[in-house]
Coordinates of C-alpha atoms in Angstrom, one line a residue:
M13 CA 0.0 0.0 0.0
A14 CA 1.3 3.4 -0.9
L15 CA 1.8 6.1 1.7
Y16 CA -0.9 8.3 0.1
E17 CA -3.4 5.5 0.1
A18 CA -2.6 4.8 3.8
L19 CA -3.1 8.4 4.8
Y20 CA -6.1 9.4 2.7
V21 CA -7.8 6.0 2.2
R22 CA -8.1 6.4 -1.5
R23 CA -5.9 6.0 -4.6
C24 CA -3.6 8.9 -5.7
Q25 CA -4.7 10.5 -9.0
T26 CA -1.7 11.6 -10.9
P27 CA -2.1 13.8 -14.1
L28 CA -1.9 10.5 -16.0
C29 CA -5.2 9.4 -14.4
W30 CA -7.2 12.6 -14.6
Y31 CA -9.7 11.5 -17.2
Q32 CA -13.2 10.2 -16.7
N33 CA -14.0 6.5 -16.9
G34 CA -14.6 5.4 -20.5
E35 CA -12.8 8.4 -21.9
S36 CA -9.6 7.7 -23.7
M37 CA -6.5 9.9 -23.2
I38 CA -3.3 10.0 -25.2
V39 CA -0.4 10.8 -23.0
G40 CA 2.5 12.4 -24.8
P41 CA 6.1 11.4 -24.1
E42 CA 6.8 14.9 -22.7
M43 CA 4.2 14.5 -20.0
V44 CA 5.4 11.0 -19.1
H45 CA 9.0 12.3 -18.9
Q46 CA 7.9 15.2 -16.6
T47 CA 6.0 12.8 -14.4
T48 CA 8.9 10.4 -14.2
D49 CA 11.3 13.2 -13.2
K50 CA 8.9 14.4 -10.5
V51 CA 8.6 10.8 -9.1
K52 CA 12.4 10.5 -9.1
Q53 CA 12.7 13.8 -7.3
I54 CA 10.1 12.8 -4.7
R55 CA 11.8 9.5 -4.1
E56 CA 15.2 11.1 -3.6
R57 CA 13.8 13.6 -1.1
M58 CA 12.0 10.9 0.8
K59 CA 15.2 8.8 0.9
A60 CA 17.2 11.8 2.2
T61 CA 14.5 12.4 4.9
Q62 CA 14.5 8.7 5.9
D63 CA 18.3 8.6 6.1
R64 CA 18.3 11.8 8.2
Q65 CA 15.7 10.3 10.6
K66 CA 17.5 7.0 10.8
S67 CA 20.8 8.7 11.7
Y68 CA 19.0 10.7 14.4
A69 CA 17.4 7.6 15.9
D70 CA 20.6 5.5 15.7
K71 CA 22.6 8.1 17.6
R72 CA 20.1 8.1 20.5
R73 CA 19.5 4.3 20.5
R74 CA 20.7 2.5 23.6
P75 CA 22.0 -1.1 23.5
L76 CA 19.7 -3.6 25.1
E77 CA 20.7 -4.9 28.5
F78 CA 19.2 -8.0 30.0
E79 CA 19.4 -9.3 33.6
A80 CA 18.9 -12.9 34.8
G81 CA 15.6 -13.5 36.7

C-alpha cells in the first residue's frame, strides 16, 4: 500500500489518471518524462529524509541490556 493510500484511504490520482471512466486519453512522451522526473525527485527527497531520521534515531539508541531473573 502506498503512503498516500494509507493516509487518505483512496488512490492517488496523478495527471496520468485525470480522465473520466470510458474516456480515452493519449499521453505524450513529454508528460510521461515530466511525471517520471517528479517521481524520481520525490523518491530522492523521501530517501534523504528517511536517512536523516535513521541517523538521528541511531545516535540516540541505547543497547539492550538483560538481567537474569
